[in-house]
């Protein structure tokens, strides 16, 4: 998908996930909106996947280490045809497979995540297996920035560099907010780029809400052979919904009817202007 | 009736009241001050509050260090992570080293509903109770939670407390009485069988007792708020005097309250014991009430089981399934 279409897709996914969270009355809104552009770039352009054959051995792997922000992923997997779109209606309902975290009973989900700080180690294992098996699969692991306080992240970071896993791409959704407020107030992380470099990773900063930039970075990785890549994606929590952007409570706040209507009108206006660009180009 | 106050809020309010007099009293959070309802404490006593970020191993280690230096730390963190991620720190730094750390697992059991197994805490009692020296408590309503908090501030030693997320219906009529660690509370006297519950299932047990009374069955109800050290005498008395026991818990059927009771019964006074809890599977997604109903943690199911156990003898004490 070309980047204009990716941008429109991202707006569409944001609308889908807001409707889904509103309907369910529960969900992690802010972190899903912040990582939508990252997931859209991966699932519609960068990753080698086959929705008709989700277990294809040569596929690239995606691990949502920040599993709480699964809503964008559910909407994308449905849209890409891993399961019927109607199933989104069951999100968080009694007995559903589409729970509030990645659940590998659902096609397209590799592993169950949700306890923070697990994803990178799993990804190291997958990347190592691909190397040992001589497969070209890459592994993409999305982490939160608050999640960086878990020691297990750094154990895995060490191992990824030690095993020279240049088929591994770690991504940090650097939206600078966690539940209790700004990351730098809760548990300071800066300079995060230097920390990852010191652990032996090739660090690439990027605007994590700019699909052009993201696609370039993901397609260029690995820029340095023998080193895993860490994409430090600077994002806005709540991105795309003016009143949710940068506001901590939207971590798991659910839009009421009025807020949903407002958010959808903002996003459809954005979609409209993206359509116009497309029209102008055509 | 639901009083509208979750137990986590009661703990915060009680500690807030005590912290002014006791400057060594401290609260720690792992990006969890909101879920633990501890934000008011953090603002009122910033010098007695420590934020560690999303780092559950770190929080317990830091608390043990604080306790070693004479502080009285209360760690508040989601039960699922605190009881699993930090368990080695709990074993070595708290229990083995005998440091005075209070560990409060919040949103325990299936309070997190549709967030799935990563967020359910249904093994915590099993794990905590296997650690020598660790006290394990599940308070029921707001009155008991307040009394427990006061008692624990006075108590020296490592304690794991598990509470839920939502407002809890009262089980006590008033604010009277003392909380004695390790002593079960007889909520209702009865002679035909005993229902033993802890935490939020005490309410379910009391409701079942009412239903049974209507059916002409006299059920004793024990609130076993302290799972460890277990009130063995109350269990043995229940076995001797009533001859049948049903346990009810928001926990795996393996290793929790039911197992603790059964261990005593089978060794000291064998009688049929029926363990109600979550079977050996990732609990179904849904709201707490839906999950409870699905697994038969309901007054109606307890009545059915009690009547069957009393009647036909078809029940076998050693069957393991949960309903
Ligand atoms: C081990 C663990 N501890 C605590 C939590 C609870 N939790 C869920 S989301 C979250 C905040 C995550 O913040 P961040 O990593 O910055 O993600 P984002 O802002 O992108 O949503 C916390 C503490 C968890 N899921 N796992």
XYZ file of C-alpha atoms and ligand atoms in Angstrom:
631
model
C 0.000 0.000 0.000
C 1.349 3.452 -0.873
C 1.690 5.929 1.968
C -1.349 8.054 1.085
C -3.517 4.967 1.343
C -1.769 3.997 4.585
C -2.677 7.339 6.121
C -6.304 6.897 5.162
C -6.240 3.374 6.533
C -4.855 4.613 9.842
C -7.679 7.146 10.181
C -10.168 4.402 9.394
C -8.662 2.072 11.990
C -8.799 4.834 14.603
C -12.507 5.260 13.900
C -13.069 1.507 14.117
C -11.269 1.137 17.421
C -13.068 4.078 19.002
C -16.417 2.620 17.994
C -15.372 -0.753 19.353
C -14.215 0.631 22.707
C -17.333 2.768 23.000
C -19.567 -0.225 22.288
C -17.751 -2.425 24.800
C -17.562 0.257 27.477
C -13.956 -0.675 28.153
C -10.565 -0.480 26.497
C -7.190 1.214 26.341
C -7.876 4.209 24.138
C -4.773 6.422 24.399
C -2.089 3.823 23.762
C -4.032 2.276 20.884
C -4.407 5.616 19.147
C -0.719 6.361 19.633
C 0.448 3.118 18.040
C -2.051 2.952 15.161
C 0.338 4.421 12.582
C 3.073 1.970 13.578
C 0.746 -1.030 13.234
C -0.748 0.264 9.999
C 2.723 0.641 8.445
C 3.653 -2.865 9.496
C 0.448 -4.711 8.626
C -0.395 -3.017 5.304
C 3.071 -2.455 3.908
C 6.149 -3.728 5.685
C 5.498 -7.185 7.099
C 5.516 -10.350 5.080
C 2.252 -12.008 6.137
C -0.535 -14.027 4.580
C -3.937 -13.688 6.248
C -5.112 -16.824 4.431
C -2.217 -18.739 5.926
C -1.498 -17.158 9.300
C 1.031 -19.830 10.292
C 3.120 -19.529 7.091
C 6.644 -20.379 8.242
C 8.330 -17.592 6.272
C 6.092 -14.871 7.707
C 7.398 -11.940 9.693
C 6.353 -11.943 13.328
C 4.768 -9.138 15.310
C 4.666 -9.148 19.096
C 2.612 -6.555 20.962
C 4.601 -6.396 24.149
C 2.395 -3.482 25.214
C -0.519 -5.888 24.988
C -3.023 -3.576 26.641
C -3.231 -1.506 23.446
C -4.652 -4.413 21.484
C -7.649 -2.536 20.108
C -5.851 -1.210 17.018
C -4.538 -4.704 16.413
C -7.991 -6.339 16.603
C -9.330 -3.807 14.096
C -6.380 -4.289 11.749
C -6.427 -8.092 11.876
C -10.158 -8.069 11.113
C -9.661 -5.584 8.285
C -6.858 -7.686 6.822
C -9.141 -10.704 6.890
C -7.669 -12.817 9.665
C -11.183 -13.132 11.114
C -14.611 -11.697 10.221
C -15.109 -8.013 10.946
C -18.414 -8.715 12.707
C -16.469 -10.424 15.448
C -15.247 -6.990 16.583
C -18.746 -6.621 18.054
C -17.832 -9.188 20.690
C -14.817 -7.280 21.989
C -14.598 -7.752 25.792
C -18.005 -9.429 25.970
C -18.656 -12.545 28.017
C -16.949 -15.572 26.493
C -15.261 -13.648 23.635
C -11.891 -14.478 22.047
C -11.304 -10.778 21.492
C -10.353 -9.982 25.065
C -8.505 -6.884 26.222
C -5.098 -8.358 25.371
C -3.574 -10.342 22.489
C -4.870 -13.879 22.571
C -3.308 -16.484 20.299
C -6.537 -18.408 19.906
C -7.215 -15.676 17.342
C -5.543 -16.123 13.934
C -2.792 -13.574 13.408
C -1.776 -13.372 17.054
C 1.514 -15.139 17.772
C 1.662 -15.014 21.543
C -0.403 -14.028 24.544
C 0.867 -10.805 26.038
C -0.417 -8.312 28.568
C 1.960 -8.579 31.453
C 4.457 -5.916 30.416
C 8.110 -6.725 29.841
C 7.619 -10.143 28.212
C 7.526 -9.317 24.516
C 11.145 -8.572 23.762
C 12.468 -11.817 25.219
C 9.923 -13.777 23.180
C 10.983 -11.816 20.115
C 14.647 -12.588 20.773
C 13.726 -16.263 20.824
C 11.836 -15.987 17.546
C 14.597 -14.024 15.831
C 17.184 -16.505 17.074
C 15.132 -19.419 15.716
C 14.851 -17.730 12.304
C 18.632 -17.316 12.216
C 19.302 -20.878 13.293
C 16.789 -22.174 10.714
C 18.151 -19.934 7.960
C 14.756 -18.258 7.432
C 14.478 -14.650 6.286
C 11.665 -13.825 8.745
C 11.966 -10.604 10.696
C 10.529 -10.011 14.137
C 8.920 -6.720 15.168
C 8.306 -6.076 18.849
C 6.274 -3.090 20.016
C 6.915 -1.884 23.562
C 5.565 0.961 25.668
C 7.885 3.553 27.113
C 6.530 3.075 30.637
C 7.231 -0.609 30.060
C 10.950 0.199 29.898
C 10.991 0.235 33.708
C 10.701 -3.566 33.724
C 14.121 -5.139 34.174
C 13.209 -7.997 31.840
C 13.261 -5.546 28.908
C 16.951 -4.966 29.515
C 17.778 -8.637 29.957
C 16.288 -9.233 26.518
C 18.033 -6.164 25.082
C 21.336 -7.628 26.179
C 20.567 -10.979 24.598
C 19.392 -9.432 21.313
C 22.723 -7.644 20.908
C 24.733 -10.612 22.151
C 23.234 -12.869 19.492
C 23.669 -10.153 16.825
C 20.007 -10.375 15.845
C 19.792 -8.006 12.896
C 16.451 -9.610 11.996
C 14.966 -8.143 15.165
C 13.326 -4.726 15.291
C 12.322 -3.342 18.671
C 9.914 -0.413 18.574
C 9.226 1.880 21.507
C 5.980 3.816 21.438
C 7.573 6.892 23.007
C 4.428 8.818 23.849
C 5.909 9.999 27.149
C 2.825 9.021 29.156
C 1.953 6.004 31.265
C -1.000 5.489 33.623
C 0.103 7.744 36.464
C 1.290 10.587 34.230
C 4.436 11.601 32.317
C 7.053 8.856 32.160
C 9.727 11.295 33.244
C 7.804 11.971 36.491
C 6.899 8.349 37.190
C 10.281 6.772 36.416
C 12.673 8.771 34.276
C 13.921 7.108 31.091
C 15.931 9.747 29.256
C 18.293 9.494 27.526
C 16.545 6.428 26.195
C 18.434 6.421 22.883
C 21.797 6.329 24.673
C 20.635 3.491 26.907
C 19.715 1.318 23.934
C 22.890 2.248 22.060
C 24.920 1.323 25.107
C 23.178 -2.056 25.077
C 24.468 -2.635 21.532
C 21.417 -1.725 19.468
C 21.288 0.444 16.372
C 18.918 3.217 17.430
C 16.767 5.080 14.899
C 14.567 7.927 16.114
C 11.457 8.606 14.058
C 8.156 10.469 14.151
C 5.984 7.529 15.117
C 2.798 9.074 13.818
C 4.237 9.674 10.338
C 3.673 6.618 8.188
C 6.088 7.826 5.457
C 8.893 8.058 7.974
C 7.953 4.773 9.655
C 7.860 2.855 6.399
C 11.278 4.186 5.449
C 12.773 3.170 8.775
C 11.210 -0.294 8.838
C 12.183 -0.996 5.248
C 15.752 0.143 5.822
C 16.255 -2.056 8.904
C 18.740 -3.509 9.524
C 20.902 -0.596 8.611
C 23.807 -2.117 10.461
C 24.385 -5.811 10.012
C 24.936 -7.833 13.146
C 22.943 -5.406 15.294
C 19.273 -5.391 16.263
C 17.444 -2.160 15.440
C 15.579 -0.073 17.998
C 13.046 2.266 16.470
C 12.442 5.056 18.949
C 9.032 6.148 17.708
C 8.083 9.559 19.061
C 4.312 9.537 19.205
C 1.376 11.326 20.781
C -0.780 9.360 23.175
C -4.397 9.731 22.062
C -3.228 10.740 18.554
C -5.929 11.853 16.144
C -8.514 12.854 18.762
C -7.831 16.438 19.816
C -9.219 16.206 23.338
C -7.459 12.897 24.093
C -4.002 13.884 22.885
C -1.400 14.129 25.687
C -4.070 13.550 28.362
C -3.116 10.786 30.846
C -6.672 9.797 31.786
C -7.304 8.644 28.209
C -5.009 5.688 28.904
C -8.145 3.679 29.656
C -10.886 6.254 29.463
C -13.876 5.232 27.352
C -15.526 7.879 25.134
C -19.142 8.703 25.933
C -21.645 9.260 23.111
C -20.742 12.916 22.702
C -17.003 12.313 22.788
C -17.324 9.498 20.276
C -19.293 11.697 17.882
C -16.733 14.477 18.208
C -13.789 12.115 17.721
C -15.391 10.514 14.677
C -16.124 13.879 13.139
C -12.493 14.938 13.618
C -11.228 11.722 12.092
C -13.621 11.829 9.165
C -12.574 15.405 8.479
C -8.998 14.147 8.408
C -10.015 11.311 6.142
C -11.791 13.813 3.910
C -8.728 15.978 3.522
C -6.610 12.901 2.797
C -9.125 11.895 0.113
C -8.777 15.354 -1.396
C -5.030 15.015 -1.624
C -5.612 11.715 -3.345
C -8.120 13.367 -5.687
C -5.684 16.192 -6.415
C -2.949 13.734 -7.248
C -5.155 11.636 -9.488
C -25.982 -3.835 50.097
C -23.092 -2.644 48.016
C -21.740 0.255 49.925
C -20.029 1.872 46.993
C -16.554 1.738 48.511
C -14.026 -0.699 47.124
C -11.699 -2.247 49.679
C -8.671 -0.622 48.039
C -10.137 2.764 48.892
C -10.724 1.672 52.473
C -7.065 0.690 52.818
C -5.971 4.065 51.461
C -8.288 5.999 53.783
C -7.164 3.997 56.805
C -3.485 4.440 56.023
C -4.062 8.148 55.391
C -5.506 8.406 58.883
C -2.537 6.647 60.458
C 0.299 8.134 58.411
C 0.288 11.491 60.117
C 1.029 9.924 63.492
C 3.385 7.341 62.082
C 5.992 8.919 59.848
C 7.563 5.535 59.139
C 4.420 4.319 57.427
C 5.064 4.321 53.689
C 3.179 3.415 50.527
C 4.830 2.217 47.317
C 3.215 2.024 43.873
C 4.205 0.630 40.482
C 2.371 2.994 38.122
C -0.593 1.723 40.119
C -1.535 4.527 42.488
C -4.803 4.996 40.623
C -5.756 1.319 40.588
C -4.745 1.044 44.238
C -6.766 4.188 45.048
C -3.552 5.531 46.590
C -3.448 8.863 44.735
C -4.768 10.721 47.821
C -1.981 9.226 49.911
C 0.618 10.201 47.311
C -0.533 13.819 47.395
C -0.999 14.028 51.153
C 2.309 12.442 52.117
C 4.776 12.747 49.242
C 7.648 12.056 51.644
C 6.020 8.779 52.654
C 5.228 7.713 49.110
C 7.509 6.011 46.577
C 6.736 5.527 42.886
C 8.866 2.870 41.209
C 7.235 2.748 37.763
C 6.234 -0.494 36.057
C 8.681 -2.658 37.972
C 7.158 -5.207 40.317
C 10.386 -6.925 41.258
C 11.965 -3.610 42.066
C 9.044 -2.478 44.221
C 9.372 -5.447 46.573
C 13.158 -5.189 46.783
C 12.970 -1.484 47.555
C 10.290 -2.105 50.171
C 12.447 -4.761 51.828
C 15.336 -2.295 51.953
C 13.099 0.376 53.448
C 11.782 -2.073 56.044
C 15.301 -3.126 56.933
C 15.930 0.530 57.760
C 12.950 0.777 60.101
C 10.260 1.950 57.687
C 6.845 0.275 57.472
C 6.303 -0.092 53.741
C 2.988 -1.015 52.111
C 3.446 -2.214 48.563
C 0.354 -1.738 46.402
C 0.357 -3.347 42.964
C -2.019 -5.454 40.871
C -2.323 -8.879 42.507
C -1.586 -10.707 39.254
C 1.855 -9.131 38.880
C 2.732 -8.703 42.544
C 2.072 -12.349 43.296
C 3.862 -13.746 40.246
C 6.447 -11.327 38.913
C 7.784 -10.491 42.350
C 7.476 -13.844 43.978
C 11.179 -14.458 44.397
C 11.639 -11.064 46.030
C 8.692 -11.911 48.266
C 10.198 -15.265 49.173
C 13.756 -14.132 49.794
C 13.679 -10.404 50.576
C 10.438 -10.370 52.555
C 9.700 -13.804 54.033
C 13.130 -15.394 54.369
C 14.788 -12.189 55.533
C 11.821 -11.486 57.839
C 11.343 -7.892 56.775
C 8.250 -5.994 57.771
C 6.657 -5.536 54.350
C 2.924 -5.421 53.707
C 2.061 -6.537 50.194
C -1.358 -5.518 48.917
C -2.457 -7.275 45.745
C -5.186 -5.151 44.227
C -7.789 -6.107 41.608
C -7.262 -9.762 42.473
C -9.246 -12.799 41.375
C -11.197 -12.093 38.204
C -11.748 -8.390 38.910
C -10.037 -7.545 35.642
C -12.704 -9.549 33.811
C -12.153 -9.409 30.066
C -8.447 -8.597 30.284
C -7.743 -12.327 30.402
C -5.456 -14.696 32.217
C -2.451 -12.358 32.283
C -4.525 -10.057 34.474
C -6.495 -12.557 36.515
C -4.986 -13.452 39.834
C -6.155 -16.973 40.563
C -2.932 -18.605 41.693
C -1.751 -16.008 44.164
C -3.072 -17.638 47.317
C -1.544 -20.980 46.322
C 1.852 -19.431 45.758
C 1.842 -17.072 48.725
C 0.707 -19.731 51.121
C 3.564 -22.033 50.165
C 6.089 -19.482 51.422
C 7.153 -20.061 55.021
C 6.566 -17.093 57.270
C 4.233 -15.220 54.950
C 0.785 -14.372 56.295
C -2.021 -14.461 53.704
C -5.240 -12.497 54.180
C -8.360 -11.888 52.076
C -10.587 -9.350 53.822
C -14.287 -9.310 53.011
C -16.086 -5.979 53.338
C -15.157 -2.381 54.163
C -15.486 -2.881 57.941
C -13.197 -5.862 57.967
C -10.745 -4.202 55.596
C -10.424 -1.189 57.882
C -9.940 -3.341 60.979
C -7.426 -5.509 59.127
C -5.431 -2.486 57.958
C -5.194 -1.160 61.502
C -4.185 -4.572 62.804
C -1.528 -4.977 60.124
C 0.032 -1.597 60.845
C 0.581 -2.872 64.396
C 1.722 -6.294 63.196
C 5.394 -6.924 62.467
C 6.166 -9.228 59.539
C 5.506 -10.060 55.916
C 1.862 -10.203 54.862
C 0.196 -10.742 51.487
C -3.266 -9.193 51.319
C -5.505 -9.792 48.350
C -8.421 -7.534 47.545
C -10.658 -7.013 44.520
C -11.382 -3.986 42.428
C -15.056 -3.188 42.792
C -17.253 -1.985 45.641
C -18.107 -4.843 47.971
C -21.404 -5.538 49.672
C -21.285 -5.412 53.439
C -21.132 -8.677 55.304
C -20.925 -7.132 58.759
C -23.846 -5.149 60.156
C -21.659 -2.702 61.985
C -18.187 -1.462 62.556
C -17.714 -3.363 65.821
C -15.268 -6.101 66.629
C -11.598 -6.783 66.407
C -9.593 -8.272 63.585
C -7.476 -11.122 64.865
C -4.960 -12.447 62.361
C -5.392 -16.196 62.040
C -8.791 -16.425 63.722
C -11.820 -17.300 61.611
C -15.071 -15.441 62.228
C -18.243 -17.478 62.653
C -20.677 -15.377 60.661
C -23.642 -17.734 61.176
C -24.017 -20.702 63.482
C -25.287 -23.934 61.955
C -25.273 -27.669 62.440
C -25.911 -29.452 59.122
C -22.865 -28.312 57.192
C -20.308 -25.508 57.097
C -19.638 -23.100 54.263
C -16.145 -21.621 54.458
C -15.364 -18.539 52.403
C -12.869 -15.706 52.256
C -12.756 -12.252 50.740
C -15.612 -11.355 48.477
C -17.095 -14.847 48.487
C -18.143 -14.439 52.129
C -21.140 -12.515 50.813
C -22.022 -15.411 48.495
C -21.752 -17.862 51.394
C -24.063 -15.754 53.552
C -26.612 -15.527 50.758
C -26.450 -19.291 50.274
C -27.006 -19.751 53.997
C -30.256 -17.762 53.713
C -31.434 -19.935 50.819
C -30.589 -23.073 52.746
C -32.456 -21.828 55.788
C -35.559 -21.519 53.616
C -34.968 -25.127 52.569
C -34.744 -26.183 56.208
C -30.984 -26.665 56.250
C -28.868 -25.182 59.003
C -25.559 -24.008 57.536
C -22.665 -22.602 59.493
C -20.717 -19.868 57.733
C -17.064 -19.283 58.506
C -15.236 -16.235 57.245
C -11.683 -17.553 56.881
C -10.123 -14.163 56.217
C -6.671 -15.447 57.126
C -5.718 -18.310 54.842
C -2.349 -18.567 56.511
C -1.887 -19.194 59.364
C -5.160 -21.093 58.959
C -7.530 -21.332 61.917
C -7.225 -25.115 62.101
C -9.330 -25.404 65.242
C -12.296 -23.703 63.590
C -11.976 -26.087 60.653
C -11.763 -29.180 62.839
C -14.712 -27.998 64.901
C -16.725 -27.457 61.728
C -15.836 -30.949 60.515
C -16.730 -32.562 63.852
C -19.873 -30.609 64.540
C -21.386 -30.343 61.068
C -19.856 -33.264 59.168
C -19.742 -31.593 55.735
C -17.782 -28.656 54.381
C -18.132 -26.552 51.261
C -15.434 -23.997 50.500
C -15.973 -21.064 48.144
C -13.188 -18.960 46.693
C -12.306 -16.621 43.853
C -9.181 -18.639 43.093
C -8.042 -21.754 41.302
C -9.373 -24.924 42.898
C -5.717 -25.861 43.276
C -3.823 -24.674 46.291
C -6.153 -22.039 47.708
C -8.620 -21.829 50.578
C -10.271 -25.142 49.710
C -6.952 -26.924 49.572
C -5.866 -25.397 52.882
C -9.092 -26.534 54.537
C -8.909 -29.983 52.959
C -5.336 -30.481 54.150
C -6.488 -29.996 57.725
C -9.682 -31.996 57.399
C -8.081 -35.013 55.773
C -5.370 -35.179 58.408
C -7.368 -34.407 61.495
C -11.028 -35.217 60.957
C -11.907 -36.623 57.537
C -15.346 -35.568 56.308
C -16.553 -34.715 52.792
C -15.198 -31.397 51.536
C -16.396 -29.756 48.338
C -14.086 -27.142 46.828
C -15.738 -24.442 44.731
C -13.473 -22.180 42.736
C -12.174 -21.624 39.239
C -11.308 -24.915 37.503
C -7.904 -25.647 36.011
C -8.303 -23.482 32.916
C -7.767 -19.859 31.866
C -10.935 -18.298 33.276
C -13.519 -17.272 30.726
C -13.561 -13.565 29.830
C -16.343 -11.466 31.262
C -17.444 -9.310 34.134
C -16.800 -10.737 37.625
C -20.478 -11.535 38.145
C -20.663 -13.363 34.809
C -17.540 -15.345 35.566
C -18.818 -16.250 39.038
C -22.115 -17.442 37.597
C -20.381 -19.432 34.868
C -18.311 -21.350 37.403
C -21.076 -21.863 39.922
C -19.786 -19.471 42.567
C -23.365 -18.530 43.337
C -25.777 -18.926 46.208
C -28.006 -21.130 44.055
C -25.214 -23.518 43.164
C -24.048 -23.734 46.768
C -27.586 -24.581 47.837
C -27.829 -27.309 45.173
C -24.547 -28.818 46.186
C -25.337 -28.664 49.894
C -28.668 -30.366 49.417
C -27.148 -33.062 47.239
C -24.308 -33.667 49.696
C -26.764 -33.944 52.571
C -29.189 -36.110 50.648
C -28.053 -38.894 48.439
C -24.456 -39.482 49.259
C -23.865 -39.344 45.504
C -21.297 -36.634 46.122
C -17.771 -37.813 46.575
C -15.521 -35.625 48.624
C -12.580 -36.251 46.342
C -14.152 -35.143 43.057
C -12.176 -32.239 41.758
C -14.384 -30.504 39.247
C -15.723 -27.226 40.445
C -19.417 -27.680 39.836
C 3.884 -6.347 34.435
C 2.798 -5.350 34.317
N 2.676 -4.414 35.274
C 1.659 -3.522 35.210
C 0.763 -3.560 34.173
C -0.423 -2.610 34.155
N -0.327 -1.640 33.071
C -0.998 -1.795 31.907
S -0.697 -0.569 30.816
C 0.338 0.216 31.892
C 1.006 1.476 31.486
C 1.783 1.287 30.229
O 2.444 2.454 29.852
P 3.320 2.456 28.550
O 4.233 1.290 28.548
O 3.957 3.784 28.459
O 2.260 2.211 27.393
P 1.352 3.252 26.592
O 1.518 4.619 27.187
O 1.847 3.225 25.199
O -0.061 2.761 26.689
C 0.420 -0.504 33.095
C 1.192 -0.090 34.265
C 0.921 -4.575 33.212
N 0.064 -4.717 32.184
N 1.953 -5.439 33.298
